[in-house]
Amino acid sequence: MRRTGLVLLALAVAVAAAAPLLAPHDPGRGYDDYLHAPPTALHVRDADGRWRWPFFHPLRLVDRLESRYEEDTSREVALKLFARGSLVAEQDESAGPWLPLGADSFGRDLYSRILYGARVSLGVALVAVAGSLLIGLVVGGVSGYFGGALDELLMRLAEFVVVLPTVYLVLALRSVLPLVLTPGQVFALMVGIFTLVGWPYVARGVRGIVAVERRRDYAEAARAAGASPVRILCRNILPATVGHLGIQATLLLPAFILAEATLSFVGVGFFDPTPTWGTMLHDAANVSTLGQFPWMLAPAFAIFIVVLGVNLVVQGSRTRSVAGSIDLAAR
Amino acid sequence: MHWPVRWKVVRRSLRESVVFLAIGLLAAAGVYAVSITIRPFLDGVETKAHAAPPGSGALPAGGNLVSSIRGEPRTFNRYADQTSAVETITFLLHSRLVRVNRKTMEIEPMLAEGWTASKDNLAYTIRLRRGVRFSDGAPFASADVVFAFRAIYRKDKTGAYESPIADSMQVAGKPLDVKALDENTVQIRFPSAYGPGMRILDNLPIYPRHLLEQSLNDGTFDAAWGVSTPPAKMAGLGPFVLKEYQAGQRLVFDRNPRYWRKDAAGRPLPYLDRITIEILADQNAELLRLQSGQLDCIQSEVRPEDYKALKEAATKGKIRLYDLGTGLDADALWFNLRADAPIARGRRPWLQNVELRRAIAESVDRTRFTNTVFFGAGVPTFGPVSPGNRIWFDPQVPTPKFDRASAARRLASIGLTKKNAEGILLDSAGAPVQFTLLTQKGNTALERGAAALREQLRAIGVVMDVVPLQVGTLGGRLESGDLEAAYYRFLTSDVDPAASMDLWRSSGGFHVWNPRQAKPATEWEGLLDDLIARQVSTVDPAQRKRLFGQVQRIFAEHIPILYFAAPRVYVATSARVLNATPVLLRPVVLWSADTLAMQAAPRSNR
Amino acid sequence: MSLLRLFARRAVFGLLLVLTVSSGAVLLTRLAPDNEAAELMASGASRETIERERARHGFDRPVLEQYIAWLSHAARLDFGQSVMFGRPVADLVRQRAANTALLALAALALATLVGIPLGVVSGSRRSGPLPALIRAVSLVCLSLPPLLTSLVLVFVAARTGWFPIGGMTSIEASDAGWLPWVRDVAWHVPLPAIALAIPMAAVLERLQSQATGETLREPFMLAALARGVRRPRLVWRDGFKASIRPVASIYGLIVGGLLSGSFVVEIVTSWPGLGRLMFDGLRARDLYLVAGCAAAGSVFLAAGSLLSDLALAFADPRLRGEERR
């Protein structure tokens, strides 16, 4: 189970990294005559019943205001491998674009946007996880090693943050900061906020481990030999925390992905035209859109895959399996 | 021996992952399949509203109309507040001397039975209707009209007018003079010639002197009729009275049995027994309820992206969709042309140059814009008056053609020729040609429009960063002048240009590109001031149209504001509403609440 | 005795939490950039009116002064006036908090009724198709956060009409009486409650499964079996009682999760709850409203922790008896 989960996660990261190769279209390119177009159906048998290489009929606009389309059965466009700079694309774009998951309200290909969106959504989450791990490690290490009043203070602070519901905390922090930002600034801001909210989860565990390891014989021996605390921490004790860090990383990742999706969904995260899973759900969330153009919910499936992967990894680890998922669900 | 063990593990992982993905896909497919198959069966369950019996003539009396507003009223005192919630409520509770029939755009006598103008058109002697009573029984007389004027012209400690209505009830900056000639006659004197004439009285609902005179004398008029006022203490001349206000939930209005108006057959109006206005802050929720038939009408038009869902509901017979043609309001893009703007002092003088605006006007393919933003349901516009304003739109005004080459030439003429590797234009200092556009967050038409413009401008090498702001923050930035460019839609209150004097006049607060000028900053703005002043003080309609045509020509030449497209307006009401006359100005249906009627069919909840 | 001490300790912690959170909210909102009179500007109020409103709500005083004023009023349970709505914050918050509580309780009840029994079933059997299926479904549901479930459910409702797509009440039921109102709300609750309950049920199922599995391996179970107690009774009565402990211990965390999840669900389904109110307040920089919402939210949190501790103490006598030495 764990392996399946890791495979899924690795797949998600690989897809995000290889987005330019896999996406048949530019994520910002809007096809004016294909607003709210439904997914283009692929056929393998033509009108005579013969088996063919996959092809599709380009869509024709029937009513622009109602966004109604029909297949133009008089034309066929085949798919090709390694065409036009991507893995799979239509042979020739002039007849009409291939929209495997349909188009959004600007006529942009949803599939390409999900792929490129993975970059932003996963990117924010991964960098924030790294940040949380780093800060959590430092704070937890210092707190566990030196103990005393500093330890009390830091751990109380960490507990306070952990008790609060993540979504509200993140929302409050984001809302009080200027709402006027470029995508790059939004990225940095989100990473900052998530790191601020995520380090306590890491720090608590690290502190516990460090506090225990500190009293072990080998640490005492190192201290007696005159090694500085920093050296002892880094060389001897912190390696013991790697397991915990791994678990926390897998728990924080989906929490941050969901947090980004939630923030963008309510409009205080990324905004148009940056493709992220959250902004795409924001576009889809208009109720008449949902009822009429359900393919716009495709990013939800992408989020589901990543979260499932994480849960598989967590459940597959013998220890902390259930506690881990509690932690996850409570964020 | 690792190999066999690995293979087993791999097989198991594969099996598991297949199982999980299969479950997920199955679930999704199941949901979708169920939803598609069930729908046809459900159609038969819903109650269909019956079409109104043709030609029967007599509208049924009674019924409860349910509508909604998006925001809560802060007060019931229209003289102290002009938010849309109060505006809508005022249409229900009060009457005016004269009103603009929003269907025909002509003025109609209401409380004023008739009037005669003096030879110089400066004084109007108005005959008031006799036997009219307020909803609490007190008689209506000329003293109430005099009181109304006194109330709106009240001044605060600094000597400025307190009431927001005062602005729209002045001519050339001076108030009107009102006196009662007798119980039923009033004379209104204009300080100078006023083209629209009696039309100005459409702004003034008549309030009861006997209930409010005390607070006016005390100086507490502003606080009178606040939201916690018991309904029994308020009275009006309108078709309805406020029965109940449940804060945060709804307002309930009952029929006013003393309403003065009757229909053509002599039947007393209103036809309806009750109007309930729900307070729904969420636009989605409002739309859903309209679609399902829980709401009978809403205060705004149908957005293009909601059209399809409503059309479906209309074909099922649940709602009626009205196509009102081209709207009056197009989206407006303007640059900050103030002399003290940061961008003026900065290193981007081209931002305030008229050639930039002319280039933009030529480089936007308005047909494509309309297709993208309004799904094809719109008309290209080039000036401040939309083609939907048939009375005042001048079709002879020259309009720029879509010509990117010409746009490039114009940009070159102000020194923007070099392009960098990504195709962005560079100015003389080598910096990319880029500016920030503020717009309103949450308004999908504006957000879509800004996105479409951003894409089209990129094609000529100009980068436009769109920053959506909350409406309040946007207002603050517009006030303080802290902006480079803005994109917004102004809702006009009347087709007559005299209703937007603050936009045309250089001293006006709504002269958005450079408001509140002490004296005209440019020659053409001075010319504009002169033309608009003449237009407003001319009585001859043909001459007014000619003068206003010249105003539109100046706009076309100097392009202080860029316009792109005006949407087609659709209004939806439930199928039970009879005799509705939806119009292009808000409130789209409730403006004629006294002539609305309802069918007797039961309300469906689904 | 010690139950009382537990209660007292938790109550103090709760009070401290409420204080810290609302103070944080006040200071955070006050120190935020962008105009707090934004709402008024939007309505076209004149400059004088804006200044007057600002003074009335205390925005023209320095931060600390306003905070202390708010604190002293809050101690008397006067939470100020909302700028956005023009009504006392206490009224608004009370109404919305009740709605959120209703939703959360419905979701919790649903999750418990579905998750716990399924957990017992899957935990009591080591192998076989049923436990495997339950585990698989549980894992899938664990990966469906409320954001996704609410969107999908709204789509299903939009197409099939089985449930109303949003809101808490229909328009008719307003003055029809108490019972129709209850029926109306009961018809609107399932959609958001199910959306919230799906991941929660999965969590409870997993937890219960692990707890049941562990409990069944205890020696006393084997002894009871040997004595002749029938297996189903063993699983459902004795095993169940013993495995309540781990589940009860996390109810506090679950409340936090419910609050988080309900925020998104409220927005998607237009449920008039606390989350929506706080979000609107934050956007409009409505200080007193945000503080009031934060206070209400932290009250929920504290109550949740308290209940979970009480449940734990109730379920595990060992925790109670420590003082009776």
mmCIF file of C-alpha atoms in Angstrom, chain C residues 92-324:
data_model
loop_
_atom_site.group_PDB
_atom_site.id
_atom_site.type_symbol
_atom_site.label_atom_id
_atom_site.label_comp_id
_atom_site.label_asym_id
_atom_site.label_seq_id
_atom_site.Cartn_x
_atom_site.Cartn_y
_atom_site.Cartn_z
ATOM 1 C CA LEU C 92 -25.351 38.065 14.324
ATOM 2 C CA VAL C 93 -22.833 35.689 15.806
ATOM 3 C CA ARG C 94 -25.383 33.904 17.942
ATOM 4 C CA GLN C 95 -27.619 33.153 14.991
ATOM 5 C CA ARG C 96 -24.823 32.038 12.698
ATOM 6 C CA ALA C 97 -23.031 30.043 15.387
ATOM 7 C CA ALA C 98 -26.227 28.126 16.029
ATOM 8 C CA ASN C 99 -26.452 27.298 12.327
ATOM 9 C CA THR C 100 -22.870 26.098 12.235
ATOM 10 C CA ALA C 101 -23.382 24.075 15.388
ATOM 11 C CA LEU C 102 -26.423 22.444 13.826
ATOM 12 C CA LEU C 103 -24.463 21.539 10.740
ATOM 13 C CA ALA C 104 -21.488 20.265 12.726
ATOM 14 C CA LEU C 105 -23.656 18.153 15.008
ATOM 15 C CA ALA C 106 -25.543 16.676 12.084
ATOM 16 C CA ALA C 107 -22.269 15.838 10.360
ATOM 17 C CA LEU C 108 -20.826 14.376 13.542
ATOM 18 C CA ALA C 109 -23.909 12.266 14.160
ATOM 19 C CA LEU C 110 -23.846 10.986 10.605
ATOM 20 C CA ALA C 111 -20.134 10.236 10.740
ATOM 21 C CA THR C 112 -20.488 8.411 14.038
ATOM 22 C CA LEU C 113 -23.476 6.365 12.953
ATOM 23 C CA VAL C 114 -21.738 5.268 9.782
ATOM 24 C CA GLY C 115 -18.099 5.139 10.797
ATOM 25 C CA ILE C 116 -18.139 3.442 14.163
ATOM 26 C CA PRO C 117 -20.156 0.323 13.277
ATOM 27 C CA LEU C 118 -18.200 -0.112 10.042
ATOM 28 C CA GLY C 119 -15.009 0.202 12.056
ATOM 29 C CA VAL C 120 -16.092 -2.529 14.418
ATOM 30 C CA VAL C 121 -16.925 -4.806 11.506
ATOM 31 C CA SER C 122 -13.638 -4.237 9.725
ATOM 32 C CA GLY C 123 -11.619 -4.427 12.906
ATOM 33 C CA SER C 124 -13.125 -7.662 14.127
ATOM 34 C CA ARG C 125 -12.224 -9.598 11.026
ATOM 35 C CA ARG C 126 -8.692 -9.930 9.814
ATOM 36 C CA SER C 127 -9.359 -11.073 6.285
ATOM 37 C CA GLY C 128 -12.245 -11.529 3.945
ATOM 38 C CA PRO C 129 -13.954 -9.433 1.285
ATOM 39 C CA LEU C 130 -16.098 -7.293 3.591
ATOM 40 C CA PRO C 131 -13.348 -5.802 5.765
ATOM 41 C CA ALA C 132 -11.174 -5.276 2.692
ATOM 42 C CA LEU C 133 -13.970 -3.429 0.936
ATOM 43 C CA ILE C 134 -14.644 -1.296 3.982
ATOM 44 C CA ARG C 135 -10.956 -0.472 4.256
ATOM 45 C CA ALA C 136 -10.727 0.472 0.611
ATOM 46 C CA VAL C 137 -13.834 2.656 0.684
ATOM 47 C CA SER C 138 -12.576 4.220 3.868
ATOM 48 C CA LEU C 139 -9.278 5.135 2.292
ATOM 49 C CA VAL C 140 -11.014 6.684 -0.661
ATOM 50 C CA CYS C 141 -13.315 8.685 1.573
ATOM 51 C CA LEU C 142 -10.375 9.816 3.699
ATOM 52 C CA SER C 143 -8.974 11.401 0.581
ATOM 53 C CA LEU C 144 -12.129 13.367 -0.173
ATOM 54 C CA PRO C 145 -11.849 16.635 1.725
ATOM 55 C CA PRO C 146 -15.022 18.688 2.255
ATOM 56 C CA LEU C 147 -14.069 21.047 -0.568
ATOM 57 C CA LEU C 148 -14.372 18.265 -3.106
ATOM 58 C CA THR C 149 -17.337 16.463 -1.613
ATOM 59 C CA SER C 150 -19.427 19.607 -1.344
ATOM 60 C CA LEU C 151 -18.782 20.578 -4.964
ATOM 61 C CA VAL C 152 -19.660 17.120 -6.231
ATOM 62 C CA LEU C 153 -22.774 16.896 -4.105
ATOM 63 C CA VAL C 154 -23.932 20.314 -5.275
ATOM 64 C CA PHE C 155 -23.504 19.122 -8.835
ATOM 65 C CA VAL C 156 -25.537 15.988 -8.139
ATOM 66 C CA ALA C 157 -28.243 18.026 -6.469
ATOM 67 C CA ALA C 158 -28.307 20.495 -9.351
ATOM 68 C CA ARG C 159 -28.901 17.733 -11.854
ATOM 69 C CA THR C 160 -31.185 15.430 -9.959
ATOM 70 C CA GLY C 161 -33.083 17.778 -7.693
ATOM 71 C CA TRP C 162 -33.024 15.243 -4.871
ATOM 72 C CA PHE C 163 -31.901 17.852 -2.409
ATOM 73 C CA PRO C 164 -32.055 21.621 -2.398
ATOM 74 C CA ILE C 165 -28.826 23.021 -3.679
ATOM 75 C CA GLY C 166 -28.116 25.490 -1.004
ATOM 76 C CA GLY C 167 -29.173 27.651 1.857
ATOM 77 C CA MET C 168 -30.762 26.598 5.066
ATOM 78 C CA THR C 169 -34.410 27.359 4.512
ATOM 79 C CA SER C 170 -36.746 27.765 1.622
ATOM 80 C CA ILE C 171 -38.616 30.980 1.366
ATOM 81 C CA GLU C 172 -42.079 29.691 2.136
ATOM 82 C CA ALA C 173 -41.444 28.253 5.538
ATOM 83 C CA SER C 174 -40.730 31.610 7.135
ATOM 84 C CA ASP C 175 -43.928 32.178 9.055
ATOM 85 C CA ALA C 176 -45.610 28.816 8.703
ATOM 86 C CA GLY C 177 -44.831 27.675 12.211
ATOM 87 C CA TRP C 178 -42.316 25.653 14.149
ATOM 88 C CA LEU C 179 -42.792 22.145 12.787
ATOM 89 C CA PRO C 180 -42.684 23.074 9.076
ATOM 90 C CA TRP C 181 -39.532 25.063 9.824
ATOM 91 C CA VAL C 182 -37.894 21.990 11.325
ATOM 92 C CA ARG C 183 -38.962 19.888 8.356
ATOM 93 C CA ASP C 184 -37.617 22.520 5.992
ATOM 94 C CA VAL C 185 -34.242 22.714 7.697
ATOM 95 C CA ALA C 186 -34.115 18.925 7.865
ATOM 96 C CA TRP C 187 -34.506 18.862 4.101
ATOM 97 C CA HIS C 188 -31.655 21.345 3.614
ATOM 98 C CA VAL C 189 -29.208 19.863 6.102
ATOM 99 C CA PRO C 190 -28.290 16.542 4.420
ATOM 100 C CA LEU C 191 -26.274 18.004 1.565
ATOM 101 C CA PRO C 192 -23.755 19.988 3.613
ATOM 102 C CA ALA C 193 -23.802 17.443 6.427
ATOM 103 C CA ILE C 194 -22.933 14.579 4.105
ATOM 104 C CA ALA C 195 -20.171 16.622 2.510
ATOM 105 C CA LEU C 196 -18.657 17.242 5.936
ATOM 106 C CA ALA C 197 -19.293 13.765 7.249
ATOM 107 C CA ILE C 198 -17.653 11.686 4.530
ATOM 108 C CA PRO C 199 -13.994 12.199 5.513
ATOM 109 C CA MET C 200 -14.910 12.270 9.185
ATOM 110 C CA ALA C 201 -16.706 8.934 8.946
ATOM 111 C CA ALA C 202 -13.647 7.452 7.312
ATOM 112 C CA VAL C 203 -11.418 8.715 10.109
ATOM 113 C CA LEU C 204 -13.719 7.275 12.735
ATOM 114 C CA GLU C 205 -13.918 4.004 10.879
ATOM 115 C CA ARG C 206 -10.152 3.684 10.668
ATOM 116 C CA LEU C 207 -9.689 4.571 14.292
ATOM 117 C CA GLN C 208 -12.425 2.284 15.493
ATOM 118 C CA SER C 209 -11.083 -0.510 13.326
ATOM 119 C CA GLN C 210 -7.630 -0.269 14.816
ATOM 120 C CA ALA C 211 -8.975 0.030 18.364
ATOM 121 C CA THR C 212 -11.317 -2.926 17.922
ATOM 122 C CA GLY C 213 -8.560 -5.007 16.414
ATOM 123 C CA GLU C 214 -6.266 -4.284 19.347
ATOM 124 C CA THR C 215 -8.936 -4.845 21.952
ATOM 125 C CA LEU C 216 -9.939 -8.182 20.468
ATOM 126 C CA ARG C 217 -6.375 -9.379 20.857
ATOM 127 C CA GLU C 218 -6.421 -8.664 24.598
ATOM 128 C CA PRO C 219 -6.190 -11.696 26.877
ATOM 129 C CA PHE C 220 -9.521 -11.008 28.521
ATOM 130 C CA MET C 221 -11.236 -11.454 25.207
ATOM 131 C CA LEU C 222 -9.699 -14.829 24.655
ATOM 132 C CA ALA C 223 -10.678 -15.787 28.187
ATOM 133 C CA ALA C 224 -14.277 -14.777 27.583
ATOM 134 C CA LEU C 225 -14.366 -16.778 24.363
ATOM 135 C CA ALA C 226 -13.019 -19.770 26.223
ATOM 136 C CA ARG C 227 -15.764 -19.324 28.814
ATOM 137 C CA GLY C 228 -18.298 -19.691 26.071
ATOM 138 C CA VAL C 229 -19.441 -16.140 25.397
ATOM 139 C CA ARG C 230 -20.757 -15.882 21.828
ATOM 140 C CA ARG C 231 -18.483 -13.974 19.475
ATOM 141 C CA PRO C 232 -20.895 -11.324 18.176
ATOM 142 C CA ARG C 233 -21.826 -10.319 21.692
ATOM 143 C CA LEU C 234 -18.184 -10.162 22.597
ATOM 144 C CA VAL C 235 -17.368 -7.915 19.706
ATOM 145 C CA TRP C 236 -20.296 -5.585 19.982
ATOM 146 C CA ARG C 237 -20.677 -5.241 23.715
ATOM 147 C CA ASP C 238 -17.451 -5.799 25.564
ATOM 148 C CA GLY C 239 -15.002 -5.053 22.802
ATOM 149 C CA PHE C 240 -16.887 -1.955 21.850
ATOM 150 C CA LYS C 241 -16.925 -0.543 25.343
ATOM 151 C CA ALA C 242 -13.225 -1.082 25.709
ATOM 152 C CA SER C 243 -12.417 0.557 22.411
ATOM 153 C CA ILE C 244 -14.363 3.729 23.059
ATOM 154 C CA ARG C 245 -11.315 5.229 24.674
ATOM 155 C CA PRO C 246 -9.157 5.963 21.664
ATOM 156 C CA VAL C 247 -12.112 7.350 19.748
ATOM 157 C CA ALA C 248 -13.264 9.543 22.609
ATOM 158 C CA SER C 249 -9.782 10.927 22.955
ATOM 159 C CA ILE C 250 -9.827 12.506 19.552
ATOM 160 C CA TYR C 251 -13.228 14.138 19.644
ATOM 161 C CA GLY C 252 -11.527 17.369 20.570
ATOM 162 C CA LEU C 253 -9.446 17.255 17.420
ATOM 163 C CA ILE C 254 -12.523 16.406 15.449
ATOM 164 C CA VAL C 255 -14.211 19.613 16.499
ATOM 165 C CA GLY C 256 -11.298 21.539 15.052
ATOM 166 C CA GLY C 257 -11.615 19.554 11.874
ATOM 167 C CA LEU C 258 -15.337 20.191 11.709
ATOM 168 C CA LEU C 259 -14.835 23.922 12.020
ATOM 169 C CA SER C 260 -12.237 23.886 9.270
ATOM 170 C CA GLY C 261 -14.326 21.744 7.006
ATOM 171 C CA SER C 262 -17.549 23.601 7.640
ATOM 172 C CA PHE C 263 -16.028 26.830 6.373
ATOM 173 C CA VAL C 264 -15.724 25.558 2.829
ATOM 174 C CA VAL C 265 -18.991 23.665 2.938
ATOM 175 C CA GLU C 266 -20.782 26.811 4.103
ATOM 176 C CA ILE C 267 -19.419 28.761 1.194
ATOM 177 C CA VAL C 268 -20.217 26.170 -1.453
ATOM 178 C CA THR C 269 -23.725 25.400 -0.208
ATOM 179 C CA SER C 270 -24.560 28.925 1.001
ATOM 180 C CA TRP C 271 -25.231 27.655 4.489
ATOM 181 C CA PRO C 272 -25.547 30.750 6.696
ATOM 182 C CA GLY C 273 -22.883 29.854 9.222
ATOM 183 C CA LEU C 274 -20.070 31.287 11.269
ATOM 184 C CA GLY C 275 -17.331 30.605 8.732
ATOM 185 C CA ARG C 276 -19.008 32.628 6.050
ATOM 186 C CA LEU C 277 -19.643 35.473 8.441
ATOM 187 C CA MET C 278 -16.050 35.603 9.579
ATOM 188 C CA PHE C 279 -14.768 35.532 6.040
ATOM 189 C CA ASP C 280 -16.998 38.403 4.989
ATOM 190 C CA GLY C 281 -15.988 40.281 8.103
ATOM 191 C CA LEU C 282 -12.316 39.761 7.373
ATOM 192 C CA ARG C 283 -12.684 41.006 3.853
ATOM 193 C CA ALA C 284 -14.535 44.101 4.967
ATOM 194 C CA ARG C 285 -12.184 44.608 7.904
ATOM 195 C CA ASP C 286 -15.190 44.610 10.216
ATOM 196 C CA LEU C 287 -13.243 44.449 13.439
ATOM 197 C CA TYR C 288 -15.910 43.662 16.006
ATOM 198 C CA LEU C 289 -17.517 41.092 13.781
ATOM 199 C CA VAL C 290 -14.242 39.250 13.251
ATOM 200 C CA ALA C 291 -13.477 39.343 16.954
ATOM 201 C CA GLY C 292 -16.936 38.047 17.776
ATOM 202 C CA CYS C 293 -16.639 35.208 15.287
ATOM 203 C CA ALA C 294 -13.176 34.292 16.518
ATOM 204 C CA ALA C 295 -14.481 34.229 20.061
ATOM 205 C CA ALA C 296 -17.406 32.005 19.092
ATOM 206 C CA GLY C 297 -15.137 29.655 17.166
ATOM 207 C CA SER C 298 -12.735 29.278 20.043
ATOM 208 C CA VAL C 299 -15.655 28.646 22.405
ATOM 209 C CA PHE C 300 -16.572 25.719 20.172
ATOM 210 C CA LEU C 301 -12.989 24.490 20.268
ATOM 211 C CA ALA C 302 -12.733 24.734 23.999
ATOM 212 C CA ALA C 303 -16.094 23.027 24.422
ATOM 213 C CA GLY C 304 -14.964 20.269 22.105
ATOM 214 C CA SER C 305 -11.778 19.661 24.081
ATOM 215 C CA LEU C 306 -13.720 19.696 27.308
ATOM 216 C CA LEU C 307 -16.290 17.214 26.054
ATOM 217 C CA SER C 308 -13.602 14.954 24.743
ATOM 218 C CA ASP C 309 -11.783 15.007 28.054
ATOM 219 C CA LEU C 310 -15.000 14.318 29.919
ATOM 220 C CA ALA C 311 -15.831 11.471 27.586
ATOM 221 C CA LEU C 312 -12.374 10.074 28.071
ATOM 222 C CA ALA C 313 -12.619 10.304 31.824
ATOM 223 C CA PHE C 314 -16.002 8.680 31.696
ATOM 224 C CA ALA C 315 -14.816 5.867 29.470
ATOM 225 C CA ASP C 316 -11.602 5.169 31.349
ATOM 226 C CA PRO C 317 -12.026 5.071 35.126
ATOM 227 C CA ARG C 318 -8.284 4.946 35.522
ATOM 228 C CA LEU C 319 -8.080 8.600 34.568
ATOM 229 C CA ARG C 320 -10.555 9.553 37.212
ATOM 230 C CA GLY C 321 -9.269 7.709 40.206
ATOM 231 C CA GLU C 322 -5.779 9.146 40.420
ATOM 232 C CA GLU C 323 -6.541 11.420 43.366
ATOM 233 C CA ARG C 324 -8.150 8.826 45.639
#
